[in-house]
XYZ file of C-alpha atoms in Angstrom:
724
model
C 49.780 117.850 102.433
C 51.301 116.731 98.527
C 53.642 120.646 99.112
C 54.518 119.053 103.098
C 55.098 115.847 101.069
C 57.641 117.110 98.124
C 59.237 118.268 101.104
C 59.788 116.175 103.044
C 60.806 114.050 100.030
C 63.567 117.024 99.461
C 64.794 116.770 102.820
C 64.884 113.350 102.334
C 67.126 113.340 99.241
C 69.327 115.814 100.750
C 69.625 113.849 104.199
C 70.603 111.252 101.661
C 73.097 112.347 99.677
C 74.896 114.244 102.552
C 74.875 110.555 104.410
C 76.458 109.229 101.320
C 79.624 111.956 100.964
C 79.597 111.249 105.330
C 80.270 107.499 104.340
C 82.504 107.864 101.340
C 84.647 110.472 103.655
C 84.758 107.975 106.580
C 85.727 104.995 103.991
C 88.494 107.363 102.174
C 90.127 108.084 105.507
C 90.203 104.906 106.326
C 90.858 103.378 103.470
C 94.051 106.503 103.329
C 95.012 104.568 107.009
C 95.203 101.548 105.613
C 97.056 101.886 101.650
C 99.614 104.278 104.769
C 99.738 101.658 106.755
C 100.746 99.191 104.176
C 103.454 101.177 102.124
C 104.865 102.572 105.320
C 105.586 99.062 106.535
C 107.175 98.123 102.891
C 109.021 100.469 103.274
C 110.374 99.933 106.792
C 110.814 96.653 105.239
C 113.080 98.502 102.313
C 114.238 100.624 104.745
C 115.970 97.995 106.500
C 117.239 96.189 103.158
C 118.922 98.657 101.757
C 120.615 99.567 105.334
C 121.902 96.129 106.056
C 123.025 95.712 101.814
C 125.809 97.967 102.112
C 127.134 95.941 105.688
C 126.796 92.366 104.008
C 129.215 91.268 101.613
C 128.356 88.717 99.707
C 124.758 87.848 97.074
C 124.152 84.671 99.519
C 123.783 86.189 102.288
C 122.171 89.427 101.246
C 119.236 86.241 99.383
C 118.260 85.055 103.259
C 118.167 88.716 104.276
C 115.774 89.231 101.344
C 113.992 85.434 102.485
C 113.978 86.523 106.068
C 112.402 90.036 105.049
C 109.614 88.343 103.064
C 108.800 86.329 105.940
C 107.505 89.537 108.026
C 105.487 90.671 104.982
C 103.964 88.224 103.657
C 101.506 90.451 101.104
C 105.228 90.863 99.066
C 105.053 88.405 95.953
C 109.034 89.247 96.099
C 112.264 91.106 96.909
C 114.871 92.014 94.848
C 117.956 93.878 95.578
C 120.964 96.131 92.240
C 123.633 97.862 92.448
C 123.972 101.030 90.519
C 124.164 99.733 87.392
C 120.366 98.438 87.228
C 121.895 94.297 87.894
C 120.043 92.366 90.062
C 122.926 91.198 92.679
C 120.144 89.634 94.919
C 116.432 87.900 94.524
C 113.811 86.217 96.748
C 110.313 85.517 96.554
C 107.503 84.563 98.601
C 106.654 81.465 96.994
C 109.274 79.161 95.344
C 113.273 80.070 94.502
C 115.017 82.452 92.087
C 118.108 83.006 90.956
C 119.721 86.798 91.222
C 119.864 87.849 87.368
C 118.693 90.270 85.253
C 118.921 94.119 85.063
C 116.367 96.580 86.131
C 118.179 99.322 84.606
C 115.619 99.745 81.648
C 113.135 99.968 84.455
C 111.311 103.889 85.165
C 110.949 102.801 88.941
C 115.334 102.650 88.837
C 115.292 105.767 86.869
C 113.689 107.554 89.397
C 115.737 106.930 92.045
C 119.117 106.920 89.860
C 118.271 110.770 88.387
C 116.839 111.108 92.656
C 113.014 112.291 91.344
C 111.595 110.775 94.434
C 112.846 110.841 98.372
C 111.877 107.673 99.571
C 109.188 104.762 98.443
C 108.317 105.266 94.954
C 105.009 103.661 94.747
C 105.172 102.325 90.465
C 103.512 101.786 87.845
C 101.474 98.072 87.506
C 103.573 96.174 85.430
C 104.090 92.371 84.379
C 107.051 90.985 85.802
C 109.512 89.251 84.848
C 109.709 86.097 86.864
C 106.175 85.181 88.309
C 104.674 86.778 84.304
C 102.015 88.033 86.115
C 100.962 91.516 86.909
C 102.611 93.253 90.350
C 103.083 96.462 91.770
C 107.309 97.716 92.065
C 107.812 99.546 95.408
C 111.050 100.733 95.538
C 113.665 102.961 97.096
C 117.077 103.511 96.461
C 119.940 102.733 98.094
C 123.130 104.753 98.728
C 126.520 104.620 100.088
C 128.430 106.340 103.076
C 129.334 109.410 100.778
C 125.102 109.597 99.573
C 125.488 108.264 96.197
C 123.833 106.046 94.490
C 124.415 102.878 95.144
C 121.002 101.304 93.119
C 117.245 99.890 94.671
C 115.723 97.643 97.367
C 112.785 96.630 94.947
C 109.318 94.591 96.768
C 106.717 93.778 94.850
C 102.635 93.301 95.277
C 100.048 92.265 93.658
C 98.061 95.422 92.631
C 94.752 93.694 94.528
C 96.509 93.991 97.935
C 95.792 97.732 97.392
C 91.790 97.501 97.506
C 91.726 94.015 99.237
C 89.988 96.725 102.150
C 86.630 96.269 99.360
C 83.727 94.743 100.749
C 80.309 94.571 100.031
C 78.652 94.926 102.990
C 80.180 98.401 103.398
C 80.636 100.092 99.251
C 77.601 97.858 98.027
C 77.788 95.432 95.059
C 78.821 98.773 93.055
C 80.798 100.387 95.159
C 84.360 102.031 94.328
C 88.144 101.521 95.391
C 90.708 103.071 94.317
C 94.300 104.297 94.379
C 96.045 106.146 91.677
C 99.175 108.258 90.640
C 99.587 111.630 90.552
C 100.931 110.969 87.193
C 97.012 109.636 86.871
C 98.326 106.037 85.776
C 96.150 103.902 88.373
C 97.817 101.082 90.556
C 94.794 99.253 90.883
C 90.997 99.449 91.108
C 88.044 97.260 92.658
C 83.853 97.621 92.548
C 82.175 94.796 92.687
C 84.147 91.754 91.438
C 86.341 93.716 89.249
C 89.588 94.255 89.634
C 90.876 97.281 87.554
C 95.112 98.639 87.021
C 96.936 99.961 84.524
C 94.802 102.606 82.628
C 95.740 105.772 82.304
C 92.852 108.248 83.439
C 93.915 111.710 81.222
C 91.711 114.196 81.853
C 89.007 113.379 84.434
C 87.107 114.935 86.737
C 89.019 113.987 89.693
C 92.672 115.079 88.192
C 89.952 118.637 88.464
C 89.208 118.268 91.003
C 92.513 117.589 92.453
C 93.918 120.865 90.728
C 91.707 122.580 93.201
C 92.150 120.874 96.946
C 94.434 117.539 98.091
C 90.742 116.257 99.233
C 87.536 116.502 98.635
C 84.296 115.200 96.436
C 82.061 115.638 94.321
C 79.410 113.310 92.312
C 80.196 112.131 88.683
C 80.239 108.977 86.660
C 82.588 106.776 86.194
C 84.671 107.141 82.149
C 85.624 102.821 82.618
C 81.704 101.493 83.687
C 79.839 104.111 83.431
C 79.133 104.617 87.628
C 77.381 107.441 89.004
C 79.281 107.409 92.180
C 80.248 109.811 94.973
C 83.251 110.006 95.203
C 85.174 111.304 98.206
C 89.521 111.314 97.254
C 92.689 112.158 99.060
C 96.122 113.163 98.018
C 98.589 111.103 99.760
C 101.428 113.172 98.916
C 104.431 111.335 100.468
C 103.944 108.881 98.073
C 102.624 110.045 95.112
C 98.672 109.110 95.219
C 95.403 109.877 95.441
C 92.809 106.991 97.275
C 89.342 107.514 96.542
C 86.496 105.350 96.950
C 82.662 105.828 95.720
C 79.186 104.602 96.704
C 76.966 103.958 93.341
C 74.168 106.666 93.072
C 71.882 104.010 92.925
C 72.571 101.746 94.928
C 72.632 105.158 98.340
C 68.771 106.163 96.726
C 67.525 102.774 96.548
C 65.818 103.265 99.892
C 65.099 106.241 99.062
C 63.680 105.192 96.071
C 61.252 102.795 97.890
C 60.219 104.974 100.869
C 58.908 108.470 97.855
C 56.976 105.670 95.926
C 55.350 104.528 99.364
C 54.879 108.205 100.340
C 53.424 109.331 97.089
C 51.126 106.042 97.415
C 50.055 106.471 100.582
C 49.045 110.440 99.604
C 47.683 109.079 96.983
C 45.708 107.297 99.193
C 45.124 109.657 101.471
C 44.006 112.243 99.339
C 41.914 109.364 97.831
C 40.149 108.985 101.300
C 39.856 112.689 102.530
C 37.849 113.731 99.099
C 35.391 110.911 99.786
C 34.888 112.123 103.234
C 34.396 115.418 102.084
C 32.047 114.484 99.686
C 29.760 112.630 102.102
C 30.513 115.482 104.873
C 29.571 117.512 102.328
C 25.611 116.246 102.247
C 25.246 116.370 105.689
C 24.141 119.698 108.050
C 26.545 122.459 108.588
C 27.353 121.702 112.230
C 27.141 118.370 111.587
C 29.575 118.363 108.603
C 31.858 120.808 110.509
C 31.829 118.763 113.895
C 32.348 115.681 112.230
C 35.474 116.866 109.900
C 36.334 118.235 112.735
C 36.766 114.688 114.924
C 37.394 113.473 111.904
C 40.757 115.126 110.454
C 41.691 114.487 114.810
C 41.819 110.726 114.683
C 43.761 111.019 111.087
C 45.991 113.038 112.244
C 46.266 111.248 115.619
C 46.799 108.007 113.321
C 48.926 109.196 111.169
C 51.225 110.651 113.931
C 51.034 107.022 115.045
C 51.249 105.150 112.234
C 54.401 107.364 111.254
C 56.662 107.008 113.728
C 59.126 104.350 112.971
C 59.071 102.907 116.859
C 56.400 100.688 118.562
C 53.664 102.869 119.658
C 50.567 101.251 121.503
C 47.725 103.383 124.114
C 46.945 101.001 126.418
C 43.477 101.677 128.120
C 43.628 100.257 132.326
C 40.781 97.332 133.182
C 38.920 97.990 136.490
C 36.866 95.764 138.777
C 34.211 96.819 140.227
C 36.427 97.727 143.363
C 38.004 100.299 141.019
C 40.786 98.026 141.753
C 43.550 97.736 138.648
C 43.841 94.230 136.971
C 44.987 94.756 134.238
C 45.991 97.221 130.357
C 43.679 96.532 127.505
C 45.082 97.629 124.175
C 43.227 100.339 122.343
C 46.041 102.270 119.170
C 49.363 99.963 117.915
C 50.966 101.347 115.392
C 52.656 98.516 112.650
C 55.584 98.530 114.518
C 54.182 98.112 117.426
C 52.578 95.218 116.030
C 55.512 93.521 114.521
C 57.570 93.698 117.769
C 54.963 91.703 119.392
C 54.513 89.180 116.498
C 51.299 90.568 115.489
C 50.322 89.235 112.419
C 46.779 88.443 111.969
C 46.799 92.388 112.917
C 44.690 91.736 116.129
C 46.570 93.015 119.217
C 43.558 95.805 119.200
C 41.650 95.239 121.818
C 43.267 92.435 123.490
C 44.440 92.123 126.885
C 47.966 92.792 127.658
C 49.902 90.466 129.450
C 49.997 87.582 127.791
C 51.197 89.127 125.155
C 54.333 90.272 126.663
C 57.125 87.859 126.975
C 56.590 85.644 130.305
C 60.187 86.530 131.688
C 59.035 90.479 131.620
C 55.871 90.630 132.600
C 56.126 91.475 136.652
C 58.380 94.493 136.087
C 56.408 95.723 132.485
C 53.402 95.368 134.996
C 53.966 97.094 138.150
C 56.041 99.919 136.050
C 52.507 100.383 133.770
C 50.533 100.344 137.564
C 52.634 103.055 138.862
C 53.202 105.648 136.083
C 49.119 105.368 135.962
C 48.810 105.687 140.020
C 51.537 108.575 140.415
C 50.762 110.088 136.714
C 53.888 110.455 135.888
C 56.223 110.130 132.956
C 58.738 106.868 133.790
C 61.705 105.525 131.270
C 62.835 102.911 131.626
C 65.722 99.852 129.945
C 65.774 96.555 129.724
C 66.736 93.720 127.806
C 65.860 90.122 127.125
C 66.546 87.332 125.237
C 64.257 86.629 121.842
C 63.455 82.562 121.157
C 66.055 82.730 118.319
C 68.725 83.250 121.179
C 69.018 87.058 120.638
C 69.538 89.282 123.345
C 67.760 92.667 122.355
C 67.927 95.919 124.521
C 65.192 98.227 124.612
C 64.043 101.758 126.277
C 60.683 102.088 126.545
C 58.818 105.667 127.928
C 55.518 105.149 129.492
C 53.706 107.791 129.652
C 49.692 108.466 131.818
C 46.952 109.232 129.192
C 43.887 109.820 131.306
C 43.006 106.194 132.422
C 45.537 104.641 130.490
C 48.818 104.609 129.585
C 50.646 106.114 125.915
C 53.606 103.566 125.109
C 56.392 104.191 123.008
C 59.162 101.880 122.662
C 63.151 101.815 120.978
C 65.354 99.300 120.208
C 68.955 100.023 120.938
C 70.536 97.468 120.544
C 72.345 97.386 117.295
C 73.449 101.486 119.135
C 73.886 99.723 122.084
C 76.547 96.930 120.687
C 78.067 99.856 118.798
C 79.486 101.876 121.738
C 80.830 98.553 123.275
C 82.510 97.852 119.801
C 83.829 101.787 120.003
C 85.251 101.303 123.669
C 86.854 97.753 122.285
C 88.936 99.525 119.432
C 89.509 102.507 121.456
C 91.085 99.839 124.288
C 92.532 98.160 121.283
C 94.177 101.558 120.449
C 95.547 102.145 123.890
C 97.153 98.579 123.427
C 98.478 99.035 120.489
C 100.564 102.193 122.011
C 101.952 100.527 124.520
C 102.840 97.528 122.327
C 104.328 100.049 119.452
C 106.370 102.033 122.748
C 107.631 98.433 124.161
C 108.577 97.543 120.773
C 110.452 100.493 120.234
C 111.664 100.326 123.632
C 113.100 97.036 122.838
C 114.932 97.159 119.611
C 118.592 96.486 119.805
C 118.506 100.741 117.981
C 118.743 103.382 120.058
C 116.663 105.807 118.893
C 116.382 109.579 119.423
C 113.373 112.121 118.472
C 114.329 115.718 117.605
C 111.619 118.367 116.413
C 112.674 121.175 113.792
C 114.608 123.161 116.362
C 116.785 119.951 117.629
C 115.392 119.741 120.838
C 115.199 115.725 121.534
C 111.294 115.366 122.506
C 111.828 110.769 122.634
C 114.472 108.348 123.381
C 113.632 104.784 124.366
C 115.282 102.172 127.052
C 118.369 101.663 124.515
C 119.175 104.037 125.863
C 119.643 103.458 129.818
C 120.893 100.335 128.403
C 124.158 101.661 126.854
C 125.264 104.179 129.289
C 123.463 102.644 132.807
C 120.401 102.786 134.215
C 121.666 106.148 136.325
C 121.504 107.958 132.555
C 118.775 110.134 132.591
C 116.923 110.927 129.210
C 117.708 114.039 127.916
C 114.643 115.217 127.108
C 113.954 118.610 126.135
C 117.376 119.206 125.647
C 118.848 120.617 122.341
C 121.134 118.229 120.615
C 124.056 120.976 121.052
C 124.051 120.788 125.652
C 123.188 117.432 124.687
C 126.341 116.443 122.970
C 130.266 117.464 123.608
C 131.901 119.873 121.057
C 133.371 116.397 119.548
C 129.905 114.791 118.467
C 128.453 118.386 117.178
C 131.399 118.829 114.772
C 130.797 114.988 114.080
C 127.548 114.329 113.707
C 125.536 117.616 113.564
C 126.139 117.769 109.607
C 124.741 114.732 109.454
C 121.939 116.439 111.357
C 121.080 119.431 108.621
C 121.400 117.441 106.412
C 118.060 114.967 107.470
C 116.296 118.589 107.578
C 116.331 119.069 104.291
C 114.990 115.654 103.369
C 117.906 113.610 103.331
C 117.974 109.718 104.784
C 121.602 110.072 105.639
C 123.596 106.656 107.366
C 127.089 107.036 108.257
C 129.265 104.890 110.866
C 130.414 106.686 113.953
C 133.037 104.624 117.428
C 131.216 105.594 121.212
C 131.836 104.880 124.882
C 129.076 102.898 126.172
C 128.795 100.893 129.710
C 130.408 98.514 127.341
C 133.297 100.220 126.299
C 133.655 101.766 123.005
C 131.678 100.551 120.470
C 131.375 100.803 116.199
C 127.790 101.846 115.851
C 125.868 102.569 112.643
C 123.771 105.583 112.359
C 120.453 106.686 110.045
C 119.244 110.050 109.955
C 115.382 109.833 108.761
C 113.567 113.245 108.161
C 110.095 113.066 110.192
C 107.868 114.627 107.074
C 103.992 116.183 107.682
C 101.108 115.276 106.449
C 102.113 118.736 104.073
C 105.720 117.302 103.174
C 107.310 119.462 104.939
C 110.279 117.792 107.604
C 109.054 118.724 111.184
C 112.173 117.095 112.468
C 114.897 114.211 112.481
C 114.649 110.885 113.527
C 118.062 109.340 114.911
C 118.533 105.657 115.287
C 122.717 103.865 116.409
C 123.031 100.481 115.533
C 125.234 98.659 117.806
C 126.982 96.573 114.839
C 130.136 95.511 116.707
C 128.985 91.864 117.316
C 128.780 92.229 113.326
C 131.906 90.032 112.142
C 131.463 87.722 114.488
C 127.667 87.284 112.932
C 129.945 87.470 109.693
C 132.357 84.733 110.447
C 128.753 82.356 111.033
C 127.500 83.440 108.076
C 130.646 82.004 106.259
C 130.208 79.012 108.234
C 126.938 77.970 106.798
C 128.159 79.936 103.137
C 129.781 76.376 103.162
C 127.483 73.532 104.429
C 124.447 72.201 103.021
C 121.125 73.773 105.486
C 119.148 70.190 105.080
C 121.644 67.263 105.861
C 124.418 69.115 107.536
C 127.141 67.653 104.588
C 129.822 70.381 102.956
C 127.777 72.197 99.618
C 128.990 72.110 95.736
C 130.822 75.896 97.474
C 133.008 73.699 99.701
C 133.314 70.821 96.940
C 134.638 73.646 94.469
C 137.846 74.249 96.707
C 137.834 70.683 97.870
C 138.205 68.684 94.875
C 141.075 71.458 93.701
C 143.743 70.723 96.868
C 143.165 66.764 96.631
C 144.234 66.652 92.915
C 147.378 68.816 94.328
C 147.752 66.117 96.986
C 147.232 63.129 95.009
C 150.346 64.621 92.484
C 152.862 65.116 95.403
C 152.047 61.820 97.088
C 151.682 59.657 94.152
C 148.711 58.640 95.881
C 144.971 58.184 93.747
C 142.039 59.999 94.611
C 138.361 58.619 93.961
C 135.399 61.272 93.335
C 132.110 58.977 93.867
C 128.996 60.937 91.934
C 125.456 59.501 93.155
C 122.404 59.588 92.740
C 118.608 58.852 94.007
C 116.892 56.165 92.071
C 113.652 57.365 91.562
C 113.492 60.279 94.358
C 110.568 62.344 91.802
C 108.427 59.556 92.627
C 109.121 59.739 95.757
C 108.466 62.908 96.509
C 105.049 63.314 94.126
C 103.310 59.862 96.238
C 104.749 60.878 99.844
C 105.510 64.525 99.720
C 108.653 67.107 99.913
C 109.003 66.580 103.961
C 109.200 62.519 103.447
C 111.504 63.470 100.342
C 113.891 65.811 102.665
C 113.610 63.285 105.564
C 114.842 60.257 102.801
C 118.383 62.887 102.158
C 118.702 63.074 105.687
C 119.063 59.823 106.229
C 121.240 59.214 102.950
C 123.691 61.686 104.304
C 123.931 59.707 107.114
C 123.577 56.630 106.058
C 126.776 57.477 103.273
C 129.159 59.338 106.104
C 128.777 56.093 107.938
C 129.645 53.778 105.192
C 133.208 55.993 104.520
C 135.851 57.022 106.970
C 135.759 60.233 108.724
C 138.586 61.516 106.205
C 136.475 60.858 103.281
C 134.428 63.842 102.405
C 130.330 63.632 101.646
C 128.709 66.941 99.256
C 124.942 67.366 99.128
C 125.890 68.115 95.151
C 122.217 69.571 94.717
C 118.575 67.900 94.999
C 118.799 63.706 95.459
C 123.107 64.250 94.088
C 126.127 63.365 96.747
C 129.814 63.571 95.777
C 132.409 61.946 97.911
C 136.040 62.273 97.823
C 138.469 59.650 98.771
C 141.515 60.310 99.425
C 144.970 58.413 99.615
C 143.657 55.335 97.882
C 146.533 52.909 96.706
C 144.367 51.899 93.926
C 141.643 52.934 91.769
C 140.104 49.135 92.653
C 139.825 50.460 96.462
C 137.108 53.208 95.339
C 135.455 50.601 93.567
C 135.029 48.336 96.602
C 133.524 51.863 98.429
C 130.899 52.284 95.751
C 129.891 48.242 96.182
C 129.337 48.503 99.886
C 127.872 51.948 99.385
C 125.029 50.609 97.403
C 124.897 46.432 99.058
C 124.357 49.694 102.392
C 121.023 50.296 100.236
C 120.016 47.031 100.084
C 118.634 47.359 103.410
C 115.888 49.970 103.217
C 115.315 53.619 105.226
C 113.111 53.319 108.704
C 111.529 56.740 108.615
C 109.343 57.840 111.468
C 105.946 56.176 110.143
C 106.555 53.885 107.449
C 109.709 52.139 106.175
C 110.723 53.431 102.116
C 113.153 50.875 99.460
C 115.611 53.446 98.053
C 118.287 52.074 96.429
C 120.804 54.410 94.318
C 123.168 54.721 91.577
C 127.383 55.387 91.640
C 129.315 56.766 88.970
C 132.855 56.334 90.123
C 135.898 58.491 88.597
C 140.069 57.645 89.836
C 143.070 59.980 89.071
C 146.518 59.816 90.334
C 146.557 63.767 90.455
C 148.535 63.753 87.050
C 145.956 62.920 84.492
C 142.815 64.939 85.402
C 143.939 68.569 84.989
C 141.791 69.732 87.426
C 138.572 68.436 89.159
C 136.319 69.724 86.722
C 137.391 67.039 84.635
C 137.568 64.360 87.223
C 133.375 64.934 88.402
C 132.279 65.456 84.527
C 134.207 61.841 84.315
C 132.000 60.229 87.336
C 129.163 61.964 86.247
C 129.393 60.203 82.956
C 129.715 56.763 84.437
C 126.340 57.695 87.103
C 124.529 57.917 83.633
C 126.447 54.785 82.626
C 125.182 52.791 85.758
C 121.509 54.254 85.606
C 122.014 52.771 81.929
C 123.090 49.126 83.388
C 119.845 49.146 85.391
C 120.379 51.478 89.077
C 120.756 50.723 92.560
C 124.900 49.690 90.828
C 128.261 51.211 89.863
C 129.577 52.365 87.175
C 133.886 53.127 86.820
C 136.872 54.747 85.095
C 139.876 55.565 85.397
C 140.594 59.119 84.068
């Protein structure tokens, strides 16, 4: 018995270890998919920004593009673009604003791309962000000029914790492990319980030695960081030069095994003691009686042990007969602990009772009919049923009913969780099919012609844009080689770029092509299709119609000179208009006036009512200022709550004072908002010139700004003026 117990414990330990490795491997596969999906999304975003950065002519428009890109990736902390020297030319934060400044030339990721040590996305080492002043991981991709030369980098930053968000205690325990590290042995992110680590250098760890043997595997090792022994499963992600691995703490894995082993040893000890007592008693009886009773006792013990060792509820029912032999019910002759728990029998008095009153009322007719049928037909029956417990849970049960003598042996198994897992698996499969359909729908509706070719340059996929460009009757050239589908001229023009992509290079170039809409300008991007073992197995050919780009560029130029909140002209427009107005005044002999005003105590409005109300106040002020001046006058929002009004063709400086007084007077009336009215006042600084006394606009603007502070010093809600 002890040998069997020891054998069982050894097998149980082996099963526990095998299950731990299986769980760890499954977790690592799921984590690898999570990392690949996250990095591929960021890589596609960086690639899109890199491609469009070559087409956008202004840093402001590029910043707008970065802000729009961040809206699609809320996990990113920032996104910025550098030129070939490492100077930041555009930047955007997911929270707040930042000015594009500084240099990334000294950063490792910039040097890696400049020296072309990495193709595609590079996952940098954790570092302190120069803007956020927090630990971030830089995810970067090189920008290339049309001739393939280095043009700078596109960089996205994420919090290291984002890479290990998949961690949950239900799956990994309190001391499990989720981690991603670089092939350079520098830790990108590691989470165990509530502990988060990153940036450590691994050195010659067990993981490093295992990676040298195989790109994926499993092992048991003690961590040099926290001393915890874990079952580790790892996978190398070659396209990003990363290693992902997860681990389960061995003490948590073996917790239930320890309990089972202790209980088994206690049981074996008790059983040994009992057998010894029985044996000692039986030796006092006659040999035959001793042997007979020993056999009976052993048979009973074995039956009881078998019944009690079952993990499922087990009962033996005896038929209760009427005087005429008819069946009136069943009595429980034996019930293992699981059966007693199943029947909510905490007192242990289930044995000897009639079972029908103990059954759920809704199940009595069904179970009574099955039990009677099995007993009368002497046929084993397997049945599945479900019912709602008093707690509101629905339980599904499979029972086996076997006739034994004038009674039944009944085994029951709760399959509620198994059924739920099966249903969840079906739902996941349906979700995967929906995702594939959605991906195909997205691919077919993006404003780009997408073509996939394999290593032999045979077309394997073309999206629906092909028929939108070349007509509904144009058959997609699936299965054709590019040399068959393209004309000789196109082959001569484009096949060299395809060959470069097959060599692992991302290629971009512009061409013109004839479609059903006429001659269009296309931006072509050829992207290598890398396999999991870092071999190019084909090329993605992307063609974007940028014929309308100039119209978009013109619209962006218009937005460049307009304040987004109020619709007024902005500082850039004022910088252009003011020198022109001074020149006109110099020629005509007329005066020009410059009114520099801001809102009194505007910060308290934001602090008290919130920025949304503050924005509404600025809109109302802009509308009131526009109504207070002539159509020929120019109202400009300079920044924040600062406004400038440019007045031309004035007969004297006193006319500018009159406009300032009118504006101050108008703001004595409260501003009517949606749900309230606010009393808002303004202070105005006035400067006038006839074009000869002010050399340029900066001098006049500075004078008006000085008068504004004079008005504020005088108590606000007033104006002050001075001629240049």
